[in-house]
PDB file of C-alpha atoms in Angstrom:
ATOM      1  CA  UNK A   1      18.192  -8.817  28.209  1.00 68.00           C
ATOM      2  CA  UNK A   2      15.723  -7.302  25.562  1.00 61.00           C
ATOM      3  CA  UNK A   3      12.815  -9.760  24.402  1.00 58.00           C
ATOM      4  CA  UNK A   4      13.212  -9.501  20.087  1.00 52.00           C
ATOM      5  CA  UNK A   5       9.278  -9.018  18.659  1.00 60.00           C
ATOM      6  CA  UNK A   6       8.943 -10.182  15.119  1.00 63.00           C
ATOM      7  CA  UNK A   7       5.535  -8.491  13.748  1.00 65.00           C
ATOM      8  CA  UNK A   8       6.165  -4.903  15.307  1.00 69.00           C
ATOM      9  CA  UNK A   9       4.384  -2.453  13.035  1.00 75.00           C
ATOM     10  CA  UNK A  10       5.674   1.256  13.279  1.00 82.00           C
ATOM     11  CA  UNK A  11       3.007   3.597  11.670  1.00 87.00           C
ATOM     12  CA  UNK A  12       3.693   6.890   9.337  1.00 89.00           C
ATOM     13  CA  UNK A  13       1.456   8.713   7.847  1.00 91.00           C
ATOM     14  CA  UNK A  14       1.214   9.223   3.913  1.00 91.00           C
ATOM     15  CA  UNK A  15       1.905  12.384   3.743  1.00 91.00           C
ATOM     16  CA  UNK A  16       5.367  11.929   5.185  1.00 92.00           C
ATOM     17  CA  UNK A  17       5.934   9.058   2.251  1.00 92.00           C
ATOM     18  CA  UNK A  18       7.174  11.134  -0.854  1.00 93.00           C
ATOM     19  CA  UNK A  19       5.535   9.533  -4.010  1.00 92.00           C
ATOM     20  CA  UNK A  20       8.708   7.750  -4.953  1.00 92.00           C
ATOM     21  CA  UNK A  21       8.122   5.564  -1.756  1.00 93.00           C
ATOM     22  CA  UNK A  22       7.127   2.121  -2.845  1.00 92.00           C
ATOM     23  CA  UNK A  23       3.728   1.618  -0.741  1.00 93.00           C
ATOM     24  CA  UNK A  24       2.481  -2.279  -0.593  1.00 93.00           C
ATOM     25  CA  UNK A  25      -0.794  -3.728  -0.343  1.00 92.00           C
ATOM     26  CA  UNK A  26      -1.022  -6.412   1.718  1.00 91.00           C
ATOM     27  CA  UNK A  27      -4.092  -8.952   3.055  1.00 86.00           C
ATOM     28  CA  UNK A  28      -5.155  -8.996   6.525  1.00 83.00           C
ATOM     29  CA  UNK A  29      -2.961 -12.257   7.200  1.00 86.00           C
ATOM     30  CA  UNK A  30      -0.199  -9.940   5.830  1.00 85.00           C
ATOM     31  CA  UNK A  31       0.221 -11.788   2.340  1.00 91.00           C
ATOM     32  CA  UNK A  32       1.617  -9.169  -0.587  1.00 92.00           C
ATOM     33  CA  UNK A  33      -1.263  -8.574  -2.990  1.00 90.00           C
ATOM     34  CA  UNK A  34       0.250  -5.659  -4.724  1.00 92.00           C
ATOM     35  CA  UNK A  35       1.252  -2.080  -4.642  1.00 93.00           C
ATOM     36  CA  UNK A  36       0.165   1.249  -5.158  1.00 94.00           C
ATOM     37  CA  UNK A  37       1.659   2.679  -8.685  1.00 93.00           C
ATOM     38  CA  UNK A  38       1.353   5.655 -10.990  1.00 94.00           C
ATOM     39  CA  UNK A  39       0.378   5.598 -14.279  1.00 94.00           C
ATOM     40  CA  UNK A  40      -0.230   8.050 -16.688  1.00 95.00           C
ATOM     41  CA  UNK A  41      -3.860   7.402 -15.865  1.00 95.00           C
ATOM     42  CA  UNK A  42      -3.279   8.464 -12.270  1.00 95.00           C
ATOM     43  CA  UNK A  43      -2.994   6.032  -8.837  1.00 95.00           C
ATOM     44  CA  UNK A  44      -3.667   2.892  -9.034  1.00 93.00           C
ATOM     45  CA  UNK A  45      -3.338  -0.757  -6.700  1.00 92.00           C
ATOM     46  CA  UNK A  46      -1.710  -2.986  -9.169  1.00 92.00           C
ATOM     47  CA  UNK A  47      -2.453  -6.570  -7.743  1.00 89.00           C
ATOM     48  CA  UNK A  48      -0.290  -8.428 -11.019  1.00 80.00           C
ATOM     49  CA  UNK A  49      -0.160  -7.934 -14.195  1.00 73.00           C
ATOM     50  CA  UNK A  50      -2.745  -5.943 -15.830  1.00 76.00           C
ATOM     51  CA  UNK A  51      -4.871  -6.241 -13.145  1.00 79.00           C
ATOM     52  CA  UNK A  52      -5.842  -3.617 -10.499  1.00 82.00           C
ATOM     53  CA  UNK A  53      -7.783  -3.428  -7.756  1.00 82.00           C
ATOM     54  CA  UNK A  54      -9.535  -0.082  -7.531  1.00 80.00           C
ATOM     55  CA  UNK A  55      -9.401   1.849 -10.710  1.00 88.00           C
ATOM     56  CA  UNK A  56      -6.975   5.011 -11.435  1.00 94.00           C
ATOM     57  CA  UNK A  57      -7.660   7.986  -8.808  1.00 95.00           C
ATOM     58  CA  UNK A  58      -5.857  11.160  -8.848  1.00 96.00           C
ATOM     59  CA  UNK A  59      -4.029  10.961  -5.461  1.00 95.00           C
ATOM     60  CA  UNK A  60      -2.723   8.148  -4.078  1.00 94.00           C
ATOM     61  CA  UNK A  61      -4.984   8.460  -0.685  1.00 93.00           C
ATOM     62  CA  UNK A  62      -8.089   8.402  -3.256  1.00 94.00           C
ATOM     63  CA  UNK A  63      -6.772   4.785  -4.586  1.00 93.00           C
ATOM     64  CA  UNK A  64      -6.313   3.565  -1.241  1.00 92.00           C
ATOM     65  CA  UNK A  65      -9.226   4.219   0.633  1.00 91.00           C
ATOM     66  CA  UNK A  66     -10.890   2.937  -2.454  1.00 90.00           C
ATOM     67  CA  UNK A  67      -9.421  -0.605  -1.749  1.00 86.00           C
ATOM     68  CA  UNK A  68      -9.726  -0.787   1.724  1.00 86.00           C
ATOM     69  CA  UNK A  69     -13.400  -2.420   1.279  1.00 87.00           C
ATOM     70  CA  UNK A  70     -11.318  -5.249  -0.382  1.00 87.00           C
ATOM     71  CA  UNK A  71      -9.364  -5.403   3.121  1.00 87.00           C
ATOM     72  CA  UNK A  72      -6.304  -4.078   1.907  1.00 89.00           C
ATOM     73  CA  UNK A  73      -3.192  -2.677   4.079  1.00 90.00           C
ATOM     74  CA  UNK A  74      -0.853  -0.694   3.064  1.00 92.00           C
ATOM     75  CA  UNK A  75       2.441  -0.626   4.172  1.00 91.00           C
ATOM     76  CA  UNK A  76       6.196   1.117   3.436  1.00 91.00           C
ATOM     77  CA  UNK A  77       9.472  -0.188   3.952  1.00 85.00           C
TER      78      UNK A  77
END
C-alpha cells in the first residue's frame, strides 16, 4: 500500500515554463489571487480586473520578484 499526499508541491524552474504557460499567484494559505499576464505594456500580476499587483516589467521574473514582498507564490499547472 502507498499512503496518497494531497498538498505535494513539485518545483520547476521558470525558465523551463514557455511564456504561454499560465503561471498563478497564489497567498501563503494557497488562496488564488491572480496570475502573471502579458500585456502590451510588458509582465504584469493581474489580481482581477483592472487591478495589478506590481506594475508592468519586461520579463516575467522582473514582475514576480516584484510581488513577492506582497507574499505571493507562484505556481504552474
Amino acid at each position: 500500500m502507498k499512503k496518497v499526499i494531497f498538498d505535494s508541491i513539485e518545483t520547476v524552474a521558470l525558465g523551463n515554463v514557455s511564456e504561454r504557460t499560465p503561471v498563478f499567484a497564489k497567498d501563503n494559505k494557497g488562496k488564488l489571487l491572480g496570475m502573471v499576464v502579458s500585456e502590451k505594456e510588458g509582465w504584469i500580476t493581474r489580481t482581477g480586473g483592472d487591478c495589478g499587483a506590481s506594475g508592468h516589467f519586461s520579463t516575467r521574473m522582473e514582475c514576480m520578484e516584484a510581488s513577492l514582498h506582497l507574499g505571493f507564490t507562484y505556481f504552474v499547472e
